[in-house]
Short mmCIF file of C-alpha atoms in Angstrom, two decimals:
data_model
loop_
_atom_site.label_atom_id
_atom_site.label_comp_id
_atom_site.label_asym_id
_atom_site.label_seq_id
_atom_site.Cartn_x
_atom_site.Cartn_y
_atom_site.Cartn_z
CA MET A 1 -13.09 -0.73 18.91
CA LYS A 2 -11.71 -3.99 17.52
CA VAL A 3 -10.50 -4.54 13.95
CA LEU A 4 -9.24 -7.43 11.84
CA ILE A 5 -6.20 -6.50 9.74
CA THR A 6 -5.58 -8.85 6.81
CA GLY A 7 -2.00 -8.70 5.58
CA GLY A 8 -1.01 -6.95 8.80
CA ALA A 9 2.43 -8.57 8.84
CA GLY A 10 3.30 -6.89 5.55
CA TYR A 11 4.95 -3.53 4.95
CA ILE A 12 2.00 -1.12 5.08
CA GLY A 13 -0.20 -3.39 7.18
CA SER A 14 2.34 -3.68 10.00
CA HIS A 15 2.72 0.10 10.25
CA CYS A 16 -1.07 0.50 10.31
CA ASN A 17 -1.40 -2.19 12.98
CA ARG A 18 1.09 -0.39 15.20
CA TYR A 19 -0.59 2.97 14.60
CA PHE A 20 -4.10 1.68 15.32
CA VAL A 21 -2.96 0.15 18.62
CA SER A 22 -1.31 3.47 19.56
CA LYS A 23 -4.78 5.02 19.16
CA GLY A 24 -6.37 2.51 21.54
CA VAL A 25 -7.78 0.15 18.92
CA GLU A 26 -7.69 -3.60 19.62
CA THR A 27 -6.23 -5.44 16.60
CA VAL A 28 -6.03 -8.99 15.29
CA VAL A 29 -3.59 -9.49 12.42
CA LEU A 30 -4.30 -12.28 9.92
CA ASP A 31 -1.40 -13.04 7.58
CA ASP A 32 -0.13 -16.20 5.86
CA LEU A 33 3.45 -14.80 5.89
CA SER A 34 3.85 -15.42 2.14
CA ASP A 35 5.27 -11.90 1.93
CA GLY A 36 4.94 -10.72 5.53
CA HIS A 37 7.00 -11.20 8.68
CA GLU A 38 5.70 -12.23 12.09
CA GLU A 39 8.41 -10.01 13.64
CA ALA A 40 6.65 -7.01 12.06
CA VAL A 41 3.58 -7.59 14.24
CA VAL A 42 5.00 -5.83 17.29
CA VAL A 43 1.59 -5.24 18.93
CA GLY A 44 -1.84 -6.86 18.83
CA ARG A 45 -2.75 -10.50 18.33
CA PHE A 46 -1.22 -12.42 15.42
CA VAL A 47 -2.95 -15.31 13.64
CA LYS A 48 -1.13 -17.16 10.87
CA GLY A 49 -3.58 -18.01 8.13
CA ASP A 50 -5.06 -17.28 4.72
CA PHE A 51 -7.62 -14.51 4.34
CA GLY A 52 -9.41 -16.75 1.83
CA ASP A 53 -9.89 -19.54 4.40
CA LYS A 54 -13.65 -19.48 4.97
CA ASP A 55 -13.56 -21.64 8.12
CA LEU A 56 -10.78 -19.62 9.74
CA LEU A 57 -12.58 -16.36 8.97
CA ALA A 58 -15.79 -17.70 10.50
CA GLN A 59 -13.93 -18.80 13.63
CA LEU A 60 -12.16 -15.46 14.08
CA MET A 61 -15.21 -13.33 13.37
CA LYS A 62 -17.36 -15.37 15.74
CA GLU A 63 -14.73 -15.20 18.52
CA GLU A 64 -13.65 -11.59 18.19
CA LYS A 65 -16.78 -9.64 17.17
CA PHE A 66 -14.91 -7.17 14.95
CA ASP A 67 -16.23 -3.67 14.31
CA ALA A 68 -14.32 -3.36 11.03
CA VAL A 69 -11.93 -5.11 8.65
CA ILE A 70 -8.81 -3.39 7.30
CA HIS A 71 -7.97 -5.35 4.14
CA PHE A 72 -4.35 -5.18 2.99
CA ALA A 73 -3.66 -8.80 2.01
CA ALA A 74 -2.82 -9.00 -1.70
CA PHE A 75 -0.10 -9.80 -4.19
CA ALA A 76 1.26 -6.46 -5.37
CA ASP A 77 4.09 -6.82 -7.91
CA VAL A 78 3.13 -5.21 -11.22
CA ALA A 79 5.69 -7.10 -13.34
CA ASP A 80 4.80 -10.42 -11.72
CA SER A 81 1.11 -9.77 -12.38
CA VAL A 82 1.86 -9.39 -16.09
CA ALA A 83 3.78 -12.69 -16.10
CA ARG A 84 1.37 -14.61 -13.83
CA PRO A 85 -2.08 -13.00 -13.98
CA SER A 86 -3.96 -16.06 -12.70
CA ARG A 87 -2.08 -15.85 -9.39
CA TYR A 88 -3.31 -12.27 -8.93
CA TYR A 89 -6.93 -12.85 -9.90
CA ASN A 90 -7.15 -15.89 -7.61
CA ASN A 91 -5.59 -14.15 -4.62
CA ASN A 92 -6.73 -10.55 -4.97
CA VAL A 93 -10.23 -11.15 -6.34
CA THR A 94 -11.49 -14.67 -5.57
CA LYS A 95 -10.26 -14.63 -1.97
CA MET A 96 -11.58 -11.12 -1.47
CA LEU A 97 -15.06 -12.41 -2.33
CA THR A 98 -14.67 -15.07 0.36
CA LEU A 99 -13.62 -12.38 2.84
CA MET A 100 -16.50 -10.09 1.89
CA ASP A 101 -19.04 -12.90 2.23
CA ALA A 102 -17.71 -13.62 5.74
CA ILE A 103 -17.98 -9.91 6.59
CA VAL A 104 -21.63 -9.87 5.51
CA GLU A 105 -22.43 -13.14 7.29
CA HIS A 106 -20.99 -11.92 10.60
CA GLY A 107 -22.60 -8.49 10.51
CA ILE A 108 -19.43 -6.41 10.13
CA LYS A 109 -20.40 -3.07 8.59
CA TYR A 110 -17.12 -1.29 7.83
CA VAL A 111 -14.22 -2.14 5.49
CA VAL A 112 -11.06 -0.16 4.77
CA PHE A 113 -9.56 -1.37 1.47
CA SER A 114 -6.00 -1.08 0.27
CA SER A 115 -6.42 -0.12 -3.39
CA SER A 116 -3.79 1.38 -5.68
CA ALA A 117 -2.90 4.16 -8.09
CA ALA A 118 -2.43 1.29 -10.55
CA THR A 119 -6.21 1.39 -11.09
CA PHE A 120 -5.77 4.59 -13.11
CA GLY A 121 -3.36 3.31 -15.76
CA GLU A 122 -1.82 5.97 -17.98
CA PRO A 123 -2.81 9.35 -16.52
CA GLN A 124 -4.84 11.70 -18.68
CA TYR A 125 -3.86 14.60 -16.42
CA ILE A 126 -1.62 15.29 -13.43
CA PRO A 127 -2.19 15.40 -10.50
CA ILE A 128 -4.63 12.49 -10.51
CA ASP A 129 -7.80 13.14 -8.52
CA GLU A 130 -10.55 10.72 -7.49
CA ASN A 131 -12.60 11.53 -10.62
CA HIS A 132 -9.84 10.50 -13.01
CA PRO A 133 -10.90 7.61 -15.31
CA GLN A 134 -9.75 4.20 -14.12
CA ASN A 135 -8.19 2.17 -16.95
CA PRO A 136 -5.58 -0.22 -15.51
CA ILE A 137 -2.79 -1.32 -17.84
CA ASN A 138 -1.67 -4.37 -15.85
CA PRO A 139 -3.41 -7.28 -14.10
CA TYR A 140 -2.46 -6.04 -10.62
CA GLY A 141 -4.22 -2.72 -11.24
CA MET A 142 -7.21 -4.54 -12.67
CA THR A 143 -7.54 -6.75 -9.56
CA LYS A 144 -7.58 -3.64 -7.38
CA LEU A 145 -10.21 -1.99 -9.56
CA ILE A 146 -12.34 -5.13 -9.35
CA GLY A 147 -11.88 -4.98 -5.57
CA GLU A 148 -13.34 -1.47 -5.59
CA LYS A 149 -16.27 -2.65 -7.73
CA ILE A 150 -16.92 -5.53 -5.31
CA LEU A 151 -17.14 -3.02 -2.46
CA GLN A 152 -19.54 -0.81 -4.41
CA ASP A 153 -21.83 -3.76 -5.14
CA TYR A 154 -21.70 -5.06 -1.57
CA GLU A 155 -22.61 -1.60 -0.33
CA LYS A 156 -25.71 -1.55 -2.55
CA ALA A 157 -26.74 -5.10 -1.70
CA TYR A 158 -25.75 -5.47 1.96
CA GLY A 159 -25.18 -1.96 3.32
CA ILE A 160 -21.43 -2.39 3.81
CA ARG A 161 -19.67 0.96 4.25
CA TYR A 162 -16.16 1.17 2.90
CA CYS A 163 -13.18 3.43 2.47
CA ALA A 164 -10.92 2.64 -0.52
CA PHE A 165 -7.44 4.14 -0.47
CA ARG A 166 -5.49 4.38 -3.72
CA TYR A 167 -1.86 4.65 -2.69
CA PHE A 168 0.72 6.10 -4.93
CA ASN A 169 4.23 4.99 -3.85
CA ALA A 170 4.37 3.95 -0.21
CA ALA A 171 7.86 4.62 1.12
CA GLY A 172 9.90 5.11 4.27
CA ASP A 173 9.98 3.08 7.48
CA SER A 174 9.27 3.60 11.16
CA ARG A 175 11.43 6.34 12.65
CA ASP A 176 12.72 3.98 15.38
CA SER A 177 13.58 1.26 12.79
CA LEU A 178 11.49 -1.27 14.70
CA ILE A 179 9.51 -2.21 11.58
CA GLY A 180 10.09 -1.54 7.92
CA GLU A 181 10.03 -2.68 4.33
CA ALA A 182 11.27 -6.21 3.60
CA HIS A 183 10.22 -7.96 0.40
CA ASN A 184 11.79 -11.04 -1.15
CA PRO A 185 12.40 -10.45 -3.97
CA GLU A 186 12.54 -6.68 -3.46
CA HIS A 187 10.82 -4.67 -6.19
CA HIS A 188 10.39 -1.20 -4.68
CA ILE A 189 12.69 1.54 -5.87
CA ILE A 190 14.04 2.99 -2.60
CA PRO A 191 15.22 -0.34 -1.11
CA LEU A 192 16.76 -1.16 -4.51
CA ILE A 193 18.63 2.16 -4.49
CA ILE A 194 19.93 1.38 -1.00
CA ARG A 195 21.07 -2.13 -1.95
CA ALA A 196 23.04 -0.73 -4.86
CA ALA A 197 24.63 1.88 -2.56
CA GLN A 198 25.54 -0.86 -0.06
CA GLY A 199 27.11 -3.03 -2.75
CA LYS A 200 24.54 -5.80 -2.19
CA THR A 201 23.68 -5.55 -5.87
CA LYS A 202 26.07 -4.61 -8.65
CA GLN A 203 23.98 -1.73 -10.01
CA LEU A 204 20.53 -0.21 -9.77
CA LYS A 205 18.53 -0.86 -12.92
CA ILE A 206 16.62 2.16 -14.17
CA PHE A 207 13.93 0.88 -16.52
CA GLY A 208 13.61 3.35 -19.37
CA ILE A 209 15.19 6.76 -19.94
CA ASP A 210 12.90 7.87 -22.79
CA TYR A 211 9.71 8.71 -20.90
CA PRO A 212 8.12 12.18 -21.32
CA THR A 213 9.40 13.40 -17.92
CA ARG A 214 11.99 15.94 -16.76
CA ASP A 215 14.93 13.59 -17.33
CA GLY A 216 13.37 10.63 -19.17
CA SER A 217 13.04 8.32 -16.16
CA CYS A 218 9.69 7.40 -14.58
CA LEU A 219 8.18 9.96 -12.22
CA ARG A 220 6.40 8.85 -9.04
CA ASP A 221 4.72 10.34 -5.97
CA TYR A 222 6.17 9.05 -2.66
CA VAL A 223 4.17 9.06 0.57
CA HIS A 224 5.53 7.96 3.96
CA VAL A 225 4.05 4.73 5.29
CA ASP A 226 3.36 6.40 8.67
CA ASP A 227 1.23 9.00 6.91
CA LEU A 228 -0.65 6.19 5.16
CA ALA A 229 -1.33 4.60 8.55
CA ASP A 230 -2.79 7.88 9.81
CA ALA A 231 -5.06 8.09 6.76
CA HIS A 232 -6.41 4.58 7.37
CA TYR A 233 -7.28 5.40 10.96
CA LYS A 234 -8.95 8.68 10.01
CA GLY A 235 -10.73 7.04 7.09
CA LEU A 236 -12.27 4.37 9.28
CA LEU A 237 -13.46 6.94 11.82
CA TYR A 238 -14.92 9.05 9.00
CA ILE A 239 -17.06 6.30 7.44
CA MET A 240 -18.23 5.17 10.89
CA LYS A 241 -19.21 8.69 11.91
CA HIS A 242 -20.96 9.58 8.65
CA ASN A 243 -22.24 6.08 7.77
CA CYS A 244 -20.96 6.54 4.22
CA SER A 245 -18.46 5.15 1.74
CA GLU A 246 -15.59 7.10 0.20
CA ASP A 247 -12.52 6.64 -1.96
CA PHE A 248 -9.34 8.66 -1.56
CA ASN A 249 -6.09 9.11 -3.45
CA LEU A 250 -3.13 9.12 -1.06
CA GLY A 251 0.05 10.81 -2.18
CA SER A 252 2.15 13.89 -1.57
CA ASP A 253 0.84 15.94 -4.53
CA ASN A 254 4.46 16.04 -5.71
CA GLY A 255 6.66 13.76 -7.78
CA PHE A 256 10.29 12.77 -8.29
CA THR A 257 11.87 10.91 -11.17
CA VAL A 258 13.98 7.83 -10.50
CA LEU A 259 17.15 9.77 -11.32
CA GLU A 260 16.12 12.60 -9.00
CA LEU A 261 15.50 10.04 -6.26
CA VAL A 262 18.99 8.61 -6.75
CA HIS A 263 20.55 12.08 -6.43
CA LYS A 264 18.44 12.90 -3.34
CA PHE A 265 19.55 9.66 -1.71
CA GLU A 266 23.20 10.47 -2.43
CA GLU A 267 22.65 13.90 -0.88
CA VAL A 268 21.07 12.44 2.28
CA THR A 269 23.60 9.65 2.86
CA GLY A 270 26.79 10.66 1.07
CA LYS A 271 26.74 7.24 -0.65
CA LYS A 272 27.14 6.83 -4.40
CA VAL A 273 24.55 4.76 -6.26
CA PRO A 274 25.88 2.87 -9.30
CA TYR A 275 23.16 2.47 -11.92
CA GLU A 276 22.55 1.27 -15.46
CA ILE A 277 19.80 2.07 -17.93
CA ALA A 278 17.64 -0.89 -18.93
CA GLU A 279 14.67 -1.38 -21.25
CA ARG A 280 11.26 -0.13 -20.19
CA ARG A 281 9.15 -2.55 -18.15
CA GLN A 282 5.76 -3.54 -19.51
CA GLY A 283 2.94 -1.88 -17.58
CA ASP A 284 4.87 1.13 -16.20
CA PRO A 285 3.14 4.52 -16.72
CA ALA A 286 5.46 7.49 -17.31
CA SER A 287 4.12 9.62 -14.43
CA LEU A 288 1.92 9.07 -11.39
CA VAL A 289 1.22 11.97 -9.03
CA ALA A 290 -1.77 12.19 -6.68
CA SER A 291 -4.09 15.01 -5.88
CA ASN A 292 -4.54 14.61 -2.12
CA LYS A 293 -6.99 17.49 -1.68
CA LYS A 294 -10.00 15.28 -0.88
CA ALA A 295 -8.19 13.39 1.90
CA ILE A 296 -6.88 16.63 3.38
CA GLU A 297 -10.31 18.28 3.23
CA LEU A 298 -12.56 15.44 4.46
CA LEU A 299 -10.22 13.46 6.73
CA LYS A 300 -8.14 16.41 7.93
CA TRP A 301 -5.19 14.29 6.80
CA GLU A 302 -1.75 15.80 7.36
CA LEU A 303 1.48 14.83 5.63
CA LYS A 304 3.77 14.94 8.64
CA ASN A 305 6.44 12.52 7.41
CA SER A 306 6.41 12.62 3.60
CA ASP A 307 9.24 15.05 2.90
CA ILE A 308 11.42 13.06 0.49
CA MET A 309 14.56 13.59 2.60
CA ARG A 310 12.77 12.21 5.67
CA ILE A 311 11.56 9.20 3.69
CA LEU A 312 15.06 8.44 2.41
CA GLN A 313 16.68 8.90 5.82
CA ASP A 314 14.18 6.57 7.52
CA ALA A 315 14.66 3.98 4.76
CA TRP A 316 18.46 4.20 5.06
CA ASN A 317 18.29 3.81 8.85
CA TRP A 318 16.01 0.78 8.54
CA GLU A 319 18.17 -0.96 5.95
CA GLN A 320 21.20 -0.65 8.23
CA ASN A 321 19.32 -2.04 11.26
CA LYS A 322 16.89 -4.54 9.74
CA ARG A 323 15.46 -7.09 12.18
CA TYR A 324 13.87 -9.27 9.49
#
Protein backbone atom coordinates (compact mmCIF):
# COMPACT_ATOMS: atom_id res chain seq x y z
CA MET A 1 0.00 0.00 0.00
CA LYS A 2 1.18 3.52 -0.82
CA VAL A 3 -0.18 6.73 0.74
CA LEU A 4 0.32 10.47 0.32
CA ILE A 5 0.60 12.30 3.65
CA THR A 6 -0.05 16.04 3.40
CA GLY A 7 1.44 17.95 6.31
CA GLY A 8 3.57 14.93 7.15
CA ALA A 9 6.46 17.07 8.38
CA GLY A 10 4.25 18.53 11.12
CA TYR A 11 3.72 17.30 14.66
CA ILE A 12 0.99 14.69 14.23
CA GLY A 13 1.74 14.00 10.58
CA SER A 14 5.38 13.08 11.24
CA HIS A 15 4.41 10.58 13.94
CA CYS A 16 1.81 9.04 11.62
CA ASN A 17 4.33 8.84 8.78
CA ARG A 18 6.78 6.96 10.98
CA TYR A 19 4.05 4.64 12.27
CA PHE A 20 2.68 3.84 8.81
CA VAL A 21 6.16 2.94 7.54
CA SER A 22 6.66 0.68 10.58
CA LYS A 23 3.54 -1.19 9.39
CA GLY A 24 4.97 -1.71 5.90
CA VAL A 25 3.18 1.16 4.18
CA GLU A 26 5.07 3.14 1.52
CA THR A 27 4.72 6.88 2.21
CA VAL A 28 5.27 10.16 0.38
CA VAL A 29 5.18 13.25 2.59
CA LEU A 30 4.08 16.55 1.02
CA ASP A 31 4.73 19.60 3.19
CA ASP A 32 5.59 23.24 2.48
CA LEU A 33 7.46 23.49 5.83
CA SER A 34 5.49 26.59 6.84
CA ASP A 35 5.00 24.91 10.22
CA GLY A 36 6.72 21.57 9.68
CA HIS A 37 10.32 20.39 9.78
CA GLU A 38 12.09 18.29 7.16
CA GLU A 39 14.08 16.67 9.99
CA ALA A 40 10.78 15.23 11.29
CA VAL A 41 10.41 13.11 8.15
CA VAL A 42 12.72 10.33 9.35
CA VAL A 43 11.32 7.71 6.93
CA GLY A 44 9.59 7.71 3.55
CA ARG A 45 9.99 10.12 0.66
CA PHE A 46 9.78 13.87 1.31
CA VAL A 47 8.52 16.40 -1.24
CA LYS A 48 8.58 20.09 -0.39
CA GLY A 49 5.47 21.73 -1.77
CA ASP A 50 1.99 23.11 -1.23
CA PHE A 51 -0.96 20.74 -1.00
CA GLY A 52 -2.97 23.34 -2.93
CA ASP A 53 -0.58 23.22 -5.91
CA LYS A 54 -2.71 21.57 -8.60
CA ASP A 55 0.21 20.83 -10.95
CA LEU A 56 2.37 19.31 -8.22
CA LEU A 57 -0.51 17.14 -7.02
CA ALA A 58 -1.13 15.91 -10.56
CA GLN A 59 2.55 15.08 -11.01
CA LEU A 60 2.80 13.19 -7.71
CA MET A 61 -0.45 11.30 -8.14
CA LYS A 62 0.44 10.29 -11.69
CA GLU A 63 3.93 9.13 -10.65
CA GLU A 64 3.11 7.36 -7.42
CA LYS A 65 -0.34 5.77 -7.92
CA PHE A 66 -1.47 6.31 -4.31
CA ASP A 67 -4.03 4.04 -2.67
CA ALA A 68 -5.04 6.73 -0.16
CA VAL A 69 -4.39 10.28 1.03
CA ILE A 70 -3.85 11.10 4.70
CA HIS A 71 -4.67 14.82 4.94
CA PHE A 72 -3.09 16.68 7.87
CA ALA A 73 -1.96 19.93 6.22
CA ALA A 74 -3.78 22.89 7.79
CA PHE A 75 -3.33 26.00 9.87
CA ALA A 76 -4.43 25.08 13.39
CA ASP A 77 -4.10 27.99 15.85
CA VAL A 78 -7.50 28.91 17.29
CA ALA A 79 -6.52 32.43 18.43
CA ASP A 80 -4.83 33.18 15.10
CA SER A 81 -7.93 32.01 13.24
CA VAL A 82 -10.01 34.55 15.15
CA ALA A 83 -7.55 37.33 14.25
CA ARG A 84 -6.95 36.22 10.64
CA PRO A 85 -9.91 34.15 9.42
CA SER A 86 -9.19 34.65 5.71
CA ARG A 87 -5.85 32.85 6.10
CA TYR A 88 -7.67 29.81 7.52
CA TYR A 89 -10.48 29.67 4.97
CA ASN A 90 -8.01 30.00 2.09
CA ASN A 91 -5.65 27.33 3.38
CA ASN A 92 -7.94 24.86 5.13
CA VAL A 93 -10.93 25.04 2.77
CA THR A 94 -9.97 26.39 -0.67
CA LYS A 95 -6.81 24.30 -0.92
CA MET A 96 -8.63 21.24 0.38
CA LEU A 97 -11.02 21.53 -2.57
CA THR A 98 -8.02 21.54 -4.92
CA LEU A 99 -6.68 18.43 -3.17
CA MET A 100 -10.04 16.65 -3.31
CA ASP A 101 -10.46 17.41 -7.01
CA ALA A 102 -7.02 15.91 -7.67
CA ILE A 103 -7.99 12.83 -5.63
CA VAL A 104 -11.11 12.35 -7.75
CA GLU A 105 -9.27 12.99 -11.03
CA HIS A 106 -6.60 10.39 -10.26
CA GLY A 107 -8.97 7.70 -9.03
CA ILE A 108 -7.89 7.65 -5.38
CA LYS A 109 -10.76 6.22 -3.33
CA TYR A 110 -9.74 6.67 0.32
CA VAL A 111 -9.06 9.76 2.43
CA VAL A 112 -8.18 10.01 6.12
CA PHE A 113 -8.92 13.55 7.35
CA SER A 114 -7.47 15.35 10.32
CA SER A 115 -10.49 17.11 11.81
CA SER A 116 -10.82 18.56 15.30
CA ALA A 117 -12.83 18.70 18.50
CA ALA A 118 -13.10 22.41 17.66
CA THR A 119 -15.98 21.48 15.34
CA PHE A 120 -18.18 20.94 18.40
CA GLY A 121 -17.87 24.38 20.00
CA GLU A 122 -19.29 24.68 23.50
CA PRO A 123 -20.21 21.16 24.63
CA GLN A 124 -23.82 20.46 25.49
CA TYR A 125 -22.75 17.34 27.39
CA ILE A 126 -19.56 15.56 28.45
CA PRO A 127 -18.04 13.29 27.23
CA ILE A 128 -18.60 14.39 23.64
CA ASP A 129 -19.61 11.57 21.31
CA GLU A 130 -19.87 11.54 17.51
CA ASN A 131 -23.58 12.49 17.63
CA HIS A 132 -22.95 15.71 19.55
CA PRO A 133 -24.11 18.81 17.62
CA GLN A 134 -21.32 20.59 15.75
CA ASN A 135 -21.42 24.35 16.33
CA PRO A 136 -17.88 25.77 16.05
CA ILE A 137 -17.17 28.99 17.93
CA ASN A 138 -14.01 29.98 16.04
CA PRO A 139 -12.95 30.09 12.37
CA TYR A 140 -10.49 27.21 12.78
CA GLY A 141 -13.26 24.90 13.99
CA MET A 142 -15.51 26.09 11.19
CA THR A 143 -12.89 25.28 8.53
CA LYS A 144 -12.60 21.75 9.90
CA LEU A 145 -16.37 21.32 9.90
CA ILE A 146 -16.50 22.52 6.29
CA GLY A 147 -13.76 19.97 5.54
CA GLU A 148 -16.02 17.23 6.90
CA LYS A 149 -18.93 18.51 4.79
CA ILE A 150 -16.71 18.50 1.68
CA LEU A 151 -15.89 14.85 2.32
CA GLN A 152 -19.57 13.97 2.77
CA ASP A 153 -20.48 15.64 -0.52
CA TYR A 154 -17.57 14.07 -2.40
CA GLU A 155 -18.62 10.67 -1.09
CA LYS A 156 -22.14 11.15 -2.47
CA ALA A 157 -20.97 12.54 -5.81
CA TYR A 158 -17.78 10.59 -6.50
CA GLY A 159 -17.78 7.56 -4.20
CA ILE A 160 -14.83 8.73 -2.10
CA ARG A 161 -14.61 6.83 1.20
CA TYR A 162 -13.25 8.76 4.13
CA CYS A 163 -12.39 8.56 7.79
CA ALA A 164 -12.58 11.87 9.71
CA PHE A 165 -10.80 12.00 13.06
CA ARG A 166 -11.75 14.71 15.55
CA TYR A 167 -8.77 15.02 17.87
CA PHE A 168 -9.08 16.46 21.27
CA ASN A 169 -5.65 17.58 22.58
CA ALA A 170 -2.78 15.80 20.85
CA ALA A 171 0.15 15.59 23.26
CA GLY A 172 3.39 13.77 23.99
CA ASP A 173 6.29 12.92 21.70
CA SER A 174 8.06 9.82 20.43
CA ARG A 175 9.46 7.72 23.26
CA ASP A 176 12.97 7.80 21.72
CA SER A 177 12.82 11.63 21.29
CA LEU A 178 13.63 11.27 17.58
CA ILE A 179 10.61 13.37 16.58
CA GLY A 180 8.34 15.65 18.55
CA GLU A 181 6.35 18.83 18.86
CA ALA A 182 7.97 22.03 17.57
CA HIS A 183 5.82 25.03 16.68
CA ASN A 184 6.95 28.60 16.16
CA PRO A 185 5.29 30.35 17.85
CA GLU A 186 4.34 27.60 20.29
CA HIS A 187 0.68 27.62 21.31
CA HIS A 188 0.12 24.18 22.87
CA ILE A 189 -0.14 23.98 26.63
CA ILE A 190 2.37 21.22 27.50
CA PRO A 191 5.35 22.75 25.61
CA LEU A 192 4.42 26.11 27.16
CA ILE A 193 4.46 24.56 30.64
CA ILE A 194 7.90 23.10 29.92
CA ARG A 195 9.30 26.39 28.64
CA ALA A 196 8.17 28.13 31.81
CA ALA A 197 9.79 25.38 33.92
CA GLN A 198 13.03 25.73 31.94
CA GLY A 199 13.08 29.51 32.38
CA LYS A 200 12.77 30.08 28.62
CA THR A 201 9.69 32.17 29.34
CA LYS A 202 9.09 34.24 32.45
CA GLN A 203 5.77 32.63 33.37
CA LEU A 204 3.10 30.35 31.97
CA LYS A 205 -0.05 32.29 31.16
CA ILE A 206 -3.24 30.56 32.27
CA PHE A 207 -6.09 32.12 30.32
CA GLY A 208 -9.07 32.37 32.63
CA ILE A 209 -9.65 31.07 36.15
CA ASP A 210 -13.44 31.56 36.22
CA TYR A 211 -14.61 28.67 34.04
CA PRO A 212 -17.19 26.19 35.40
CA THR A 213 -14.56 23.48 36.04
CA ARG A 214 -13.01 21.88 39.13
CA ASP A 215 -10.59 24.76 39.73
CA GLY A 216 -11.76 27.43 37.27
CA SER A 217 -9.15 26.76 34.57
CA CYS A 218 -9.99 25.17 31.20
CA LEU A 219 -10.36 21.39 31.16
CA ARG A 220 -9.04 19.35 28.23
CA ASP A 221 -8.67 15.73 27.14
CA TYR A 222 -5.07 14.76 26.24
CA VAL A 223 -4.26 11.88 23.89
CA HIS A 224 -0.74 10.71 23.03
CA VAL A 225 0.34 11.41 19.46
CA ASP A 226 1.51 7.78 19.07
CA ASP A 227 -2.01 6.61 19.90
CA LEU A 228 -3.37 9.02 17.29
CA ALA A 229 -1.01 7.50 14.72
CA ASP A 230 -2.34 4.03 15.53
CA ALA A 231 -5.92 5.25 15.08
CA HIS A 232 -5.12 6.67 11.63
CA TYR A 233 -3.64 3.38 10.49
CA LYS A 234 -6.56 1.36 11.83
CA GLY A 235 -9.06 3.85 10.44
CA LEU A 236 -7.66 3.57 6.93
CA LEU A 237 -7.71 -0.23 7.06
CA TYR A 238 -11.30 -0.14 8.34
CA ILE A 239 -12.73 2.02 5.55
CA MET A 240 -10.82 0.01 2.93
CA LYS A 241 -12.07 -3.30 4.30
CA HIS A 242 -15.70 -2.22 4.72
CA ASN A 243 -15.85 0.25 1.78
CA CYS A 244 -17.50 2.80 4.05
CA SER A 245 -16.98 6.23 5.59
CA GLU A 246 -16.81 6.96 9.31
CA ASP A 247 -16.04 9.74 11.75
CA PHE A 248 -14.43 9.19 15.13
CA ASN A 249 -13.68 11.26 18.22
CA LEU A 250 -10.17 10.58 19.48
CA GLY A 251 -9.43 11.29 23.12
CA SER A 252 -8.76 9.56 26.41
CA ASP A 253 -12.32 9.83 27.81
CA ASN A 254 -10.74 11.76 30.69
CA GLY A 255 -9.83 15.38 31.30
CA PHE A 256 -7.41 17.56 33.24
CA THR A 257 -7.58 21.26 33.97
CA VAL A 258 -4.63 23.50 33.13
CA LEU A 259 -3.78 23.83 36.83
CA GLU A 260 -3.97 20.06 37.30
CA LEU A 261 -1.64 19.64 34.33
CA VAL A 262 0.85 22.04 35.89
CA HIS A 263 0.83 20.08 39.16
CA LYS A 264 1.17 16.73 37.33
CA PHE A 265 4.16 18.09 35.41
CA GLU A 266 5.79 19.25 38.65
CA GLU A 267 5.20 15.78 40.09
CA VAL A 268 6.78 14.03 37.06
CA THR A 269 9.84 16.28 36.74
CA GLY A 270 10.40 17.89 40.12
CA LYS A 271 10.47 21.27 38.34
CA LYS A 272 8.42 24.25 39.49
CA VAL A 273 6.25 26.03 36.93
CA PRO A 274 5.81 29.77 37.51
CA TYR A 275 2.45 30.95 36.21
CA GLU A 276 0.15 33.96 36.09
CA ILE A 277 -3.58 34.24 35.52
CA ALA A 278 -4.58 36.14 32.39
CA GLU A 279 -7.89 37.08 30.77
CA ARG A 280 -9.89 34.43 28.96
CA ARG A 281 -9.06 33.91 25.29
CA GLN A 282 -11.82 34.38 22.76
CA GLY A 283 -13.02 31.05 21.36
CA ASP A 284 -11.94 28.79 24.25
CA PRO A 285 -14.66 26.37 25.49
CA ALA A 286 -14.60 25.61 29.23
CA SER A 287 -14.36 21.81 28.86
CA LEU A 288 -13.62 19.36 26.06
CA VAL A 289 -13.58 15.63 26.80
CA ALA A 290 -14.08 12.89 24.20
CA SER A 291 -16.12 9.76 24.26
CA ASN A 292 -13.80 7.29 22.52
CA LYS A 293 -16.17 4.31 22.65
CA LYS A 294 -16.82 4.22 18.89
CA ALA A 295 -13.11 4.12 17.99
CA ILE A 296 -12.45 1.43 20.59
CA GLU A 297 -15.42 -0.66 19.41
CA LEU A 298 -15.05 -0.39 15.61
CA LEU A 299 -11.30 0.10 15.18
CA LYS A 300 -10.21 -1.96 18.19
CA TRP A 301 -8.23 1.15 19.11
CA GLU A 302 -6.15 0.91 22.28
CA LEU A 303 -4.81 3.78 24.36
CA LYS A 304 -1.36 2.39 25.05
CA ASN A 305 0.47 5.68 25.63
CA SER A 306 -2.09 8.22 26.85
CA ASP A 307 -1.57 8.06 30.61
CA ILE A 308 -0.99 11.71 31.50
CA MET A 309 2.27 10.94 33.32
CA ARG A 310 3.62 9.15 30.24
CA ILE A 311 2.61 12.07 28.03
CA LEU A 312 4.35 14.58 30.29
CA GLN A 313 7.50 12.46 30.64
CA ASP A 314 7.81 11.99 26.87
CA ALA A 315 7.26 15.73 26.31
CA TRP A 316 9.88 16.62 28.94
CA ASN A 317 12.40 14.21 27.40
CA TRP A 318 11.80 15.65 23.92
CA GLU A 319 12.16 19.27 25.02
CA GLN A 320 15.54 18.48 26.57
CA ASN A 321 16.80 16.69 23.44
CA LYS A 322 15.11 18.57 20.59
CA ARG A 323 16.70 18.08 17.17
CA TYR A 324 14.69 20.82 15.47
